[in-house]
PDB file of C-alpha atoms in Angstrom:
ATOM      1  CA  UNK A 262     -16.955   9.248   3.765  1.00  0.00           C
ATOM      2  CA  UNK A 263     -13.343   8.587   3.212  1.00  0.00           C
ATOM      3  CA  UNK A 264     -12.203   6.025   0.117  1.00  0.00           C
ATOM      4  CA  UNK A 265      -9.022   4.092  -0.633  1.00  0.00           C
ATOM      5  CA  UNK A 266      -8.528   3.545  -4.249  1.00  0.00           C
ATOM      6  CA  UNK A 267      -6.058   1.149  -5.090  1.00  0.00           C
ATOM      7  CA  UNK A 268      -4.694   0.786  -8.868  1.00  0.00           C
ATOM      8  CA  UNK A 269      -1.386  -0.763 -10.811  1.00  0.00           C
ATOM      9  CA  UNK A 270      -1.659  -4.479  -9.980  1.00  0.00           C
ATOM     10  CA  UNK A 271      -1.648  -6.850 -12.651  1.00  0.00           C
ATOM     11  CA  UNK A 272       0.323  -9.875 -14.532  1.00  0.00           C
ATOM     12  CA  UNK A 273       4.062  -9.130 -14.579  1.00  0.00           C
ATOM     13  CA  UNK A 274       7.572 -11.973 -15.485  1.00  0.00           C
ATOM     14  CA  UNK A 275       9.875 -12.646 -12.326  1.00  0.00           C
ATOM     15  CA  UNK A 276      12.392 -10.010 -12.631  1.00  0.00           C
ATOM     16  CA  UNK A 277       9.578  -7.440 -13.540  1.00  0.00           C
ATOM     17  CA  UNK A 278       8.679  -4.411 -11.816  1.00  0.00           C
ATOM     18  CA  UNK A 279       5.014  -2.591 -10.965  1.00  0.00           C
ATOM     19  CA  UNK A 280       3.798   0.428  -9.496  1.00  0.00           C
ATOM     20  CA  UNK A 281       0.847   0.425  -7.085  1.00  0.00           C
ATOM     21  CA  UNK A 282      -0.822   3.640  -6.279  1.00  0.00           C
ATOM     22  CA  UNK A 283      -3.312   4.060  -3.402  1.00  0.00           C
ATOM     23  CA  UNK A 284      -5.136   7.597  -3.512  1.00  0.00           C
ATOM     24  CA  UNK A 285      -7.634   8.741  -0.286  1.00  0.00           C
ATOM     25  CA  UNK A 286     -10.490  10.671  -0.741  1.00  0.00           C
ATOM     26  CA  UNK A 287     -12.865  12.225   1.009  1.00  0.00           C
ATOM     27  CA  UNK A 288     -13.907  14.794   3.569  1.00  0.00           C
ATOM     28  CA  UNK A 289     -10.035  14.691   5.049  1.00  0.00           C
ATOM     29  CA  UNK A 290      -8.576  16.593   7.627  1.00  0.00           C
ATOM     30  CA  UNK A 291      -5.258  14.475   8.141  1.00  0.00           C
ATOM     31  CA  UNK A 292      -3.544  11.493   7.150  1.00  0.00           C
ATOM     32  CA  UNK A 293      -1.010   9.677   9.801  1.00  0.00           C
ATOM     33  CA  UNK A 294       0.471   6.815   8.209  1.00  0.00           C
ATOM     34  CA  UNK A 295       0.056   5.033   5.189  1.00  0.00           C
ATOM     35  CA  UNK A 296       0.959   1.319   4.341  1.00  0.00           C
ATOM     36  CA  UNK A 297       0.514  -1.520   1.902  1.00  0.00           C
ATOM     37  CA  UNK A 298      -0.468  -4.920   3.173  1.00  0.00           C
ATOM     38  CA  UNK A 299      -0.109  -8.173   1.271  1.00  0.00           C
ATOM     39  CA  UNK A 300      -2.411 -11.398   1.337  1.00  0.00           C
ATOM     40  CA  UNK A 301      -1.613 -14.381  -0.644  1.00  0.00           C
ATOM     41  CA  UNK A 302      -4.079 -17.799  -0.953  1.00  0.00           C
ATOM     42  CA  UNK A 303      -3.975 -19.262   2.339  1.00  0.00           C
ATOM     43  CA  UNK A 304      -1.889 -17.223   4.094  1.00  0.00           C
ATOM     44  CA  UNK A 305      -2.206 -14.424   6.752  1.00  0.00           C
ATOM     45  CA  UNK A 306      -1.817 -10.960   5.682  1.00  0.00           C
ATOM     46  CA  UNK A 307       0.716  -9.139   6.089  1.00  0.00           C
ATOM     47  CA  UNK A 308       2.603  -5.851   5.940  1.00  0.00           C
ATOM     48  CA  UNK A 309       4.745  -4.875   3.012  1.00  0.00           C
ATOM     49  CA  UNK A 310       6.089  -1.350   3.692  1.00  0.00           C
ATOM     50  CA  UNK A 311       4.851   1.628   5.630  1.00  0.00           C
ATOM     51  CA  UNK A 312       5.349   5.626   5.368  1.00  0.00           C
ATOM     52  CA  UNK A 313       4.224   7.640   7.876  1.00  0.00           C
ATOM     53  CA  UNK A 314       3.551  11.213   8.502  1.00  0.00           C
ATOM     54  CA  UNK A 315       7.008  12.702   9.041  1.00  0.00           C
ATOM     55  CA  UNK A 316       8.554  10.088   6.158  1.00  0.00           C
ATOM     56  CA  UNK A 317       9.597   7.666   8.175  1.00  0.00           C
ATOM     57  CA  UNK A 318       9.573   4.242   6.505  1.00  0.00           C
ATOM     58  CA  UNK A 319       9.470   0.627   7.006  1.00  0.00           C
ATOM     59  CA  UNK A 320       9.552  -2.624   5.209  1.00  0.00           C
ATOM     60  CA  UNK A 321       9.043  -6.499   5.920  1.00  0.00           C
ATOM     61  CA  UNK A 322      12.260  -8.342   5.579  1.00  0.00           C
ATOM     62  CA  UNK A 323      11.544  -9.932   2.140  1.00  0.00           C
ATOM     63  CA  UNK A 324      11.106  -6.863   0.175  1.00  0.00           C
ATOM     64  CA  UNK A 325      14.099  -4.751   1.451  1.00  0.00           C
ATOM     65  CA  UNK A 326      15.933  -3.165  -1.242  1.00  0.00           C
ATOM     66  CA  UNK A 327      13.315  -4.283  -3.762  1.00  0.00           C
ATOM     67  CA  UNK A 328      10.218  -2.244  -2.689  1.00  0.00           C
ATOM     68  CA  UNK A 329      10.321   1.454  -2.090  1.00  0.00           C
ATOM     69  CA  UNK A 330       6.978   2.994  -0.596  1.00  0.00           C
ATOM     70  CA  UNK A 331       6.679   6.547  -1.106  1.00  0.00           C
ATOM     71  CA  UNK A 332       3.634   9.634  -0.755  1.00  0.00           C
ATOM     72  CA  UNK A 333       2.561  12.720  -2.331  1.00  0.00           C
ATOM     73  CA  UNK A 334       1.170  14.932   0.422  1.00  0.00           C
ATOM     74  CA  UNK A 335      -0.702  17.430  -2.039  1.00  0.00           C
ATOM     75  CA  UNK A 336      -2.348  13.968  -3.420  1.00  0.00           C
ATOM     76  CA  UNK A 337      -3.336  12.030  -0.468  1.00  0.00           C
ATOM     77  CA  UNK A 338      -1.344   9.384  -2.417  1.00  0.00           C
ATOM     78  CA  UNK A 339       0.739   6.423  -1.692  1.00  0.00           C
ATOM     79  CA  UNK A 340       2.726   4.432  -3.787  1.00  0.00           C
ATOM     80  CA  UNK A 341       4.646   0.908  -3.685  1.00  0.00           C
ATOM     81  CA  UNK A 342       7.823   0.300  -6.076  1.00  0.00           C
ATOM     82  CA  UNK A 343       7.868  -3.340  -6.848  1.00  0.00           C
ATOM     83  CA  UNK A 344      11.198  -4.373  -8.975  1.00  0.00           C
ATOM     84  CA  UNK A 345      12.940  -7.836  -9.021  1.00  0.00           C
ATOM     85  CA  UNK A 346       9.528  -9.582  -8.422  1.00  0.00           C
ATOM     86  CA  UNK A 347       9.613 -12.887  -7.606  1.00  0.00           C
ATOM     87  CA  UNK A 348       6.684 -15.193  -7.808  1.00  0.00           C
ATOM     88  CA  UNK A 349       6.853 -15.264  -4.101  1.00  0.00           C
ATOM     89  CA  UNK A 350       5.532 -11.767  -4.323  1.00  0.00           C
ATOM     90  CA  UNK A 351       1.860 -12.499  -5.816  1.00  0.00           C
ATOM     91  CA  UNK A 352      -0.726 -11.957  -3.972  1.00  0.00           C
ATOM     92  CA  UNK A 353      -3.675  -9.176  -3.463  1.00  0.00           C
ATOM     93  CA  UNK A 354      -2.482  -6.067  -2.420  1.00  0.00           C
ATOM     94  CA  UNK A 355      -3.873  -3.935   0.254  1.00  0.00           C
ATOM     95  CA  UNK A 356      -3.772  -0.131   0.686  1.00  0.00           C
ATOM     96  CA  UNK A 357      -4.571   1.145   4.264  1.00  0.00           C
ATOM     97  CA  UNK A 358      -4.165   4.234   5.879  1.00  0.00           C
ATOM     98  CA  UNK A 359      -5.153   5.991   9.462  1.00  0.00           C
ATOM     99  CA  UNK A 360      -6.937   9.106   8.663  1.00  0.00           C
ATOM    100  CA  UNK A 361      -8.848  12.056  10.432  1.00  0.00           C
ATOM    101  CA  UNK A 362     -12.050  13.104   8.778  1.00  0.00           C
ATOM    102  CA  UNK A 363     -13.339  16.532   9.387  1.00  0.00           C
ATOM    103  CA  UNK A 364     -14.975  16.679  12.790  1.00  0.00           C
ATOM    104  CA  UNK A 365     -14.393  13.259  14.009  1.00  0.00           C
ATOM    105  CA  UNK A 366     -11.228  11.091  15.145  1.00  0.00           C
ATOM    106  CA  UNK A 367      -8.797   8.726  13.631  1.00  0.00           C
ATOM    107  CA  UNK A 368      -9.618   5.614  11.956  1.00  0.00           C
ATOM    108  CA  UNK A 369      -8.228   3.211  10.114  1.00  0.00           C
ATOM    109  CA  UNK A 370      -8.864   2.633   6.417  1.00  0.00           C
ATOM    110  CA  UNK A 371      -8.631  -0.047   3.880  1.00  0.00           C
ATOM    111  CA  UNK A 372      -8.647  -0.117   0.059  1.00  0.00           C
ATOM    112  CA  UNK A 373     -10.393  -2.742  -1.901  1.00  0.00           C
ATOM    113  CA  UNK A 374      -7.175  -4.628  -2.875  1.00  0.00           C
ATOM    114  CA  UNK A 375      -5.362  -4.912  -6.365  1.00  0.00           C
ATOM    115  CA  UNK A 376      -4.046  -8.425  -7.482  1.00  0.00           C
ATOM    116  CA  UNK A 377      -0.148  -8.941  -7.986  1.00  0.00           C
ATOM    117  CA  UNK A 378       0.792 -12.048 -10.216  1.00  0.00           C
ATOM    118  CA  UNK A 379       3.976 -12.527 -10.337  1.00  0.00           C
ATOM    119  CA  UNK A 380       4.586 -15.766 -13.353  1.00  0.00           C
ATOM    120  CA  UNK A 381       5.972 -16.591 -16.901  1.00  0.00           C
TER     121      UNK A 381
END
């Protein structure tokens, strides 16, 4: 059984900055790429940044230059940078990942979300 574990949300100013961290566990044999999706009230989800294997990286338009998403192999970790938060930026927070267990093929993976509130 293979578990996302998502931690770091919580109540920061506009102008603030948080640190999400995402760690897999499990019976693991490989992790392709890693992300963190977004969901605010009402609206669809969608994806923040994603790492994948090799280190490539992307990011949706409106966090660019404000969110850095980053991993630690030896951890099966990933890890969102959120600075200049806007309020714009609350929502839940989504960890999901595409992951081989041991013996079987790749599937995809979500964590159980960590809430972002972004407000004075």
């Amino acid at each position: 059984q293979v578990q996302l574990v998502e931690s770091g949300g919580g109540l920061v100013q506009p102008g603030g900055s948080l640190r999400l961290s995402c760690a897999a566990s499990g019976s693991i044999s490989s992790i392709n790429a890693m992300g963190w999706y977004r969901q605010a009230p009402g609206k669809q989800r969608e994806l923040v940044a994603g790492i994948i294997s090799f280190g490539s990286t992307n990011y949706a338009d409106s966090v660019k230059g404000r969110f850095t998403i980053s991993r630690d192999y030896a951890k099966n970790t990933v890890y969102l940078q959120m600075n200049n938060l806007t309020p714009e930026d609350s929502a839940v927070y989504y960890c999901n990942a595409d992951i081989t267990r041991w013996g079987s093929t790749m599937k995809n993976y979500w964590g159980q979300g960590t809430q972002v509130t972004v407000s004075s």
